Short mmCIF file of C-alpha atoms in Angstrom, two decimals:
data_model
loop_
_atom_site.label_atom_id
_atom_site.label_comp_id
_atom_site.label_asym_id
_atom_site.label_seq_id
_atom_site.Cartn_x
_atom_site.Cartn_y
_atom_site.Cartn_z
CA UNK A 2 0.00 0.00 0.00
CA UNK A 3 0.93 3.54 -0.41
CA UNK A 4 1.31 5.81 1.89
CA UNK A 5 3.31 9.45 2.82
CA UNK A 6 3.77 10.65 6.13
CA UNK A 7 4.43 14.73 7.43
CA UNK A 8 5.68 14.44 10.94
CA UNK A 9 5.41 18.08 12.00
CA UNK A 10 2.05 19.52 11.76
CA UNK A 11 3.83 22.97 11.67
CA UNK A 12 7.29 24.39 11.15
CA UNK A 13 8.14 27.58 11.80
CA UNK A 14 11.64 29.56 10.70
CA UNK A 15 12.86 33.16 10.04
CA UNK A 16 13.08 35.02 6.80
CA UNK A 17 16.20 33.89 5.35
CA UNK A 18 17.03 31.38 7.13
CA UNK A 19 17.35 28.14 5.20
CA UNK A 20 13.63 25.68 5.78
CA UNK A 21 12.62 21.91 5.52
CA UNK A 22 9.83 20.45 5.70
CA UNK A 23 9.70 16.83 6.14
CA UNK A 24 8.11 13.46 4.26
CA UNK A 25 8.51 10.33 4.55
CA UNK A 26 6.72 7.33 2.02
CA UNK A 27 5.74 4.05 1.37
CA UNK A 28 5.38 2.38 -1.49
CA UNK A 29 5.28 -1.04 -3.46
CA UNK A 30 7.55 -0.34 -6.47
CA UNK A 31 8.95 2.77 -7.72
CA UNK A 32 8.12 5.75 -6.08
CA UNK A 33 6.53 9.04 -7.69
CA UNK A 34 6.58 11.64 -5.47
CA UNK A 35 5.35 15.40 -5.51
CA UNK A 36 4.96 18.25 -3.51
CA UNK A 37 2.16 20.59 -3.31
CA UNK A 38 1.37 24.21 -1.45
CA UNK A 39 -1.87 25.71 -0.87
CA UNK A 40 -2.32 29.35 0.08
CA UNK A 41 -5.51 29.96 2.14
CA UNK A 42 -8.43 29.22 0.08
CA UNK A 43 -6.61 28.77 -2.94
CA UNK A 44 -6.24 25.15 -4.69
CA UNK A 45 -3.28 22.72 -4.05
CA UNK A 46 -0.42 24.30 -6.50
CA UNK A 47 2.43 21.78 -7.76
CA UNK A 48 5.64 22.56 -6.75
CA UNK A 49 8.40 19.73 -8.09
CA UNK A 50 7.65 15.90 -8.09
CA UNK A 51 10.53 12.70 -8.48
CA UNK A 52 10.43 10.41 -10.81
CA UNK A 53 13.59 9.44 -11.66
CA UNK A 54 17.02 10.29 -11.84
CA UNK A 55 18.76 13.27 -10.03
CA UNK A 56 18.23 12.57 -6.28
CA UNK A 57 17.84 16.71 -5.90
CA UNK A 58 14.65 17.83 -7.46
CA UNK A 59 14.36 21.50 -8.27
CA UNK A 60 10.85 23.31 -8.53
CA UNK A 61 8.96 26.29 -8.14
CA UNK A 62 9.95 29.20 -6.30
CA UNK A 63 13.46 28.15 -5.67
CA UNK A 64 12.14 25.13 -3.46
CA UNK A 65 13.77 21.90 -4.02
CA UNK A 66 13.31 18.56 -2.77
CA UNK A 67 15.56 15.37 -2.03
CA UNK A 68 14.55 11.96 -2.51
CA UNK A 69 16.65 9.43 -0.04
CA UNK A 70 15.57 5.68 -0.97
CA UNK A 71 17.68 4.04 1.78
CA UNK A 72 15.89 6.65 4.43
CA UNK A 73 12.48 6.63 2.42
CA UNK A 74 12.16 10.34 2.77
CA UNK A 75 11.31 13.38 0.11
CA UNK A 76 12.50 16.56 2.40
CA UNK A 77 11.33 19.38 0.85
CA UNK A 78 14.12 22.57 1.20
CA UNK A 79 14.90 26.09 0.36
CA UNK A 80 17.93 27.96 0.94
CA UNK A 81 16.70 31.20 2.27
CA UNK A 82 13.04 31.47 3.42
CA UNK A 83 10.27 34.40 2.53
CA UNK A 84 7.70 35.51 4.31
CA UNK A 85 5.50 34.68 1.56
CA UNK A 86 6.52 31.20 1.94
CA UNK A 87 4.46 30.81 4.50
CA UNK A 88 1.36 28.24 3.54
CA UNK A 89 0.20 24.71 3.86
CA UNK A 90 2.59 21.69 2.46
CA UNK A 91 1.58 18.34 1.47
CA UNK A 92 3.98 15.98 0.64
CA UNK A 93 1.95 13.19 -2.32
CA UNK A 94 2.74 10.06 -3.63
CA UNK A 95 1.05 8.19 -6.89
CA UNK A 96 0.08 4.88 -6.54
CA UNK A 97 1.81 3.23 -9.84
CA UNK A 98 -1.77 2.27 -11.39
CA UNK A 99 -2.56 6.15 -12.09
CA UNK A 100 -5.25 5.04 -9.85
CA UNK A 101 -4.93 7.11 -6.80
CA UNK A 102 -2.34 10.09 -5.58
CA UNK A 103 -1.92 9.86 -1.47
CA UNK A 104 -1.65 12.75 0.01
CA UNK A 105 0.26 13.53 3.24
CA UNK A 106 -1.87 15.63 6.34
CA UNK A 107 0.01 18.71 5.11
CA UNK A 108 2.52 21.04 7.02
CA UNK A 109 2.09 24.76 8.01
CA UNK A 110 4.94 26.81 7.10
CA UNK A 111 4.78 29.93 9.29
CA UNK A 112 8.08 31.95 7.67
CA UNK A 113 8.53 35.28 10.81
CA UNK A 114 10.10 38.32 9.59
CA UNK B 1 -3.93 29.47 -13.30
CA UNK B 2 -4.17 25.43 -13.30
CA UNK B 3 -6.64 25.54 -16.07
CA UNK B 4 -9.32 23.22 -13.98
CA UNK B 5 -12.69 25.21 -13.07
CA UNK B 6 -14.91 24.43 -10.43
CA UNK B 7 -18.60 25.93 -10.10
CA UNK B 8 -19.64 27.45 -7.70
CA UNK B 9 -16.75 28.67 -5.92
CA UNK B 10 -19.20 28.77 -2.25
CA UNK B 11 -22.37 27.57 -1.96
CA UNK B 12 -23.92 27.49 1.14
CA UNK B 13 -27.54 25.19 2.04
CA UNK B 14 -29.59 23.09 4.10
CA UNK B 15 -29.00 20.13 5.98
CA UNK B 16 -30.90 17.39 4.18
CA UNK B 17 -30.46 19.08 0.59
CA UNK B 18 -28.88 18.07 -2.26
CA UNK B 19 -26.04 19.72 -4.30
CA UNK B 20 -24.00 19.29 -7.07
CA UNK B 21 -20.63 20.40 -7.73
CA UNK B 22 -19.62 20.73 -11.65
CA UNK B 23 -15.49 20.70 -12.76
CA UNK B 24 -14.25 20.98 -16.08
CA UNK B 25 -10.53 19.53 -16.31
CA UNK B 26 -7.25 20.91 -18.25
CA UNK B 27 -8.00 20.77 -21.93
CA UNK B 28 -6.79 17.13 -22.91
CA UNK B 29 -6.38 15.69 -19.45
CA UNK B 30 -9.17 12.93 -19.23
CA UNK B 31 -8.30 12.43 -15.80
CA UNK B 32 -10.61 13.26 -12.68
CA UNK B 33 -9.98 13.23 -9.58
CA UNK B 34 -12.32 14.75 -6.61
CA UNK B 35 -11.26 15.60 -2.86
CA UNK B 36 -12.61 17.20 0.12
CA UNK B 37 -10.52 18.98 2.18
CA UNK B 38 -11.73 19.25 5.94
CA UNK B 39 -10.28 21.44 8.94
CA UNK B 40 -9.93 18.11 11.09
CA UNK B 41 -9.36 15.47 8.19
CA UNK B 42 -7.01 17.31 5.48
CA UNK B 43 -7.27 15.76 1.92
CA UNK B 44 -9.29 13.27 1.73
CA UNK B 45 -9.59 11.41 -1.80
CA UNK B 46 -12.80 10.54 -3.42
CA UNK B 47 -13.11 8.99 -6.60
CA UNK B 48 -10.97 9.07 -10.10
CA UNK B 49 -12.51 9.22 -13.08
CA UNK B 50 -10.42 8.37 -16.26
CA UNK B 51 -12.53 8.96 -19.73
CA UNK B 52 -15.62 8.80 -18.81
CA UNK B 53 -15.14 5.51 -16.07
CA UNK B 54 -14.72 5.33 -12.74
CA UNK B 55 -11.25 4.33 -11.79
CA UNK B 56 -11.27 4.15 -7.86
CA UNK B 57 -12.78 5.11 -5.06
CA UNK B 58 -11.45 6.85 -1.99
CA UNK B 59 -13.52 7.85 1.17
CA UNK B 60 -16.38 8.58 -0.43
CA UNK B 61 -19.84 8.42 1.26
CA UNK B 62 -23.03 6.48 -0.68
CA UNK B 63 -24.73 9.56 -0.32
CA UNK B 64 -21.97 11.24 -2.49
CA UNK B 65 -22.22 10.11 -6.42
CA UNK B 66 -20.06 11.45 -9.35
CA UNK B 67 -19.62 10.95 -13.05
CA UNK B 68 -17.46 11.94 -15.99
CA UNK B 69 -19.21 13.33 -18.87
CA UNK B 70 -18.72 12.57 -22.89
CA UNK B 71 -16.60 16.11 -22.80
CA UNK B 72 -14.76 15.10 -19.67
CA UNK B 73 -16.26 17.85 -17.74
CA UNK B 74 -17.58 15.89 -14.02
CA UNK B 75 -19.76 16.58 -12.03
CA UNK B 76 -19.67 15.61 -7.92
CA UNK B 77 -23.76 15.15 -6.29
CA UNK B 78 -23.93 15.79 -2.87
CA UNK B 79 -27.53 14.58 -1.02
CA UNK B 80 -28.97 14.29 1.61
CA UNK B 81 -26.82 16.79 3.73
CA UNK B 82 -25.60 16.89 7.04
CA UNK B 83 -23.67 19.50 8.86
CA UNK B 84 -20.40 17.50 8.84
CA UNK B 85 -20.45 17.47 4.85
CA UNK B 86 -19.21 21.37 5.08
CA UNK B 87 -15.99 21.45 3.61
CA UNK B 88 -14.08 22.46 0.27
CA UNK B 89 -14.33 19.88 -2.22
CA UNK B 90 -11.56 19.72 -4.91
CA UNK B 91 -11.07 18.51 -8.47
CA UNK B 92 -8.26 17.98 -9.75
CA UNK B 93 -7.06 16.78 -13.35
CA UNK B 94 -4.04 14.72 -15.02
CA UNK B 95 -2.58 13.37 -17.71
CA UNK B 96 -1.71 10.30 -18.44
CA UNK B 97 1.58 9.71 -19.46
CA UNK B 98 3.42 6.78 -21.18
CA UNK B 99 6.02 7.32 -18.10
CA UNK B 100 6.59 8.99 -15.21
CA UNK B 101 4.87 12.72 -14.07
CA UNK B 102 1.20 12.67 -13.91
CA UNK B 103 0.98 15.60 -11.69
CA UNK B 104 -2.04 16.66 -10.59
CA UNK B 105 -3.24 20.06 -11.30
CA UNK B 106 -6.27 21.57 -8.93
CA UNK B 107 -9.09 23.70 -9.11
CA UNK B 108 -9.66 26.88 -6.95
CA UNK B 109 -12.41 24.65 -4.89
CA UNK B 110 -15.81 24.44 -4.24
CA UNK B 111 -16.42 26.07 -0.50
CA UNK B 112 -19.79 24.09 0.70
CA UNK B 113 -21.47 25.22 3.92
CA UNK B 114 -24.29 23.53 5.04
CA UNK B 115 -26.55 25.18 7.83
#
């Protein structure tokens, strides 16, 4: 079964400083993985997803995202943090029949000045 | 802008009414998928249509029915309604590639309140 996992229900860092937010996944086969953010009541925007290849994943808005196979984690990163950064996180994975995307139960980014 | 549009962007009703919920996908993407999105319950999936057939089906309730039409647009019903049915309900569309992506691009969401 597929499955993806946010630890922290919230994460909070200060403008500039670098952020992560965390994901861990399960999965039967190879993994595609995505991130998503969602501003307050906006839709779910895509951000970067894995597939294959190049363990760092670069996306949207400078974010990037690693993919660790031994640790089973898709950390999603940026360098220096905004305040406009601040928003809601989930952390997806597609189940390999096109069937069915699981998402994660999302992260809060709070980014202070 | 995604390209996916979802009517009405709030609606707000009675319990014990009945709604539907209309979303027209990316042009080409035949691809449908439906969520609800819940203060206490996050994203919760519904059902996937692909073409015009039903695919899979999430958490949804019996009360809850949706199909795919000959143009792709779908459409989510929503009956007999009960307070704990308020929530923003999502579409969201895809392709379907030979390989890899997939990605899944929203819609702005339906707000439903039900009083």
């Amino acid at each position: 079964a597929q499955s993806v996992a946010q630890p922290e229900d919230q994460v909070n860092v200060a403008e500039g400083n670098p952020l992560t937010v965390k994901c861990t996944y399960s999965v039967s086969g190879n993994p595609y993985l995505f991130w998503y953010v969602q501003y307050p009541n906006r839709g779910l925007q895509f951000l970067l997803k894995y597939i294959t290849g190049d363990n760092l994943v670069k996306g949207s808005y400078g974010f990037e995202a690693e993919f660790n196979k031994s640790q089973t984690s898709f950390h999603l990163k940026k360098p220096s943090a905004l305040v406009s950064d601040s928003a809601l996180y989930f952390c997806a994975v597609r189940a390999n029949n096109f069937n069915k995307f699981y998402f994660g139960s999302g992260t809060k980014l709070n980014v202070k000045p | 802008d995604s390209g996916v549009t979802q009517t009405p962007k709030h609606l707000i009703t009675a319990t014990g009414q009945r709604v539907t919920l209309r979303c027209s996908p990316r042009s080409g993407d035949l691809s449908v998928y439906w969520y609800q999105q819940s203060l206490d319950q996050g994203l919760q999936f519904l059902i996937h249509y692909y073409n015009g057939e039903e695919r899979a089906k999430g958490n949804i309730l019996e009360r809850f029915s949706a199909q795919q039409f000959p143009d792709l647009h779908s459409e989510l019903n929503l009956s007999s309604l009960e307070l704990g049915d308020s929530a923003l309900y999502f579409c969201a569309s895809s392709v379907r590639p030979i390989s890899g992506g997939g990605e899944l691009f929203f819609g702005e969401g339906s707000r439903l309140t039900v009083l």
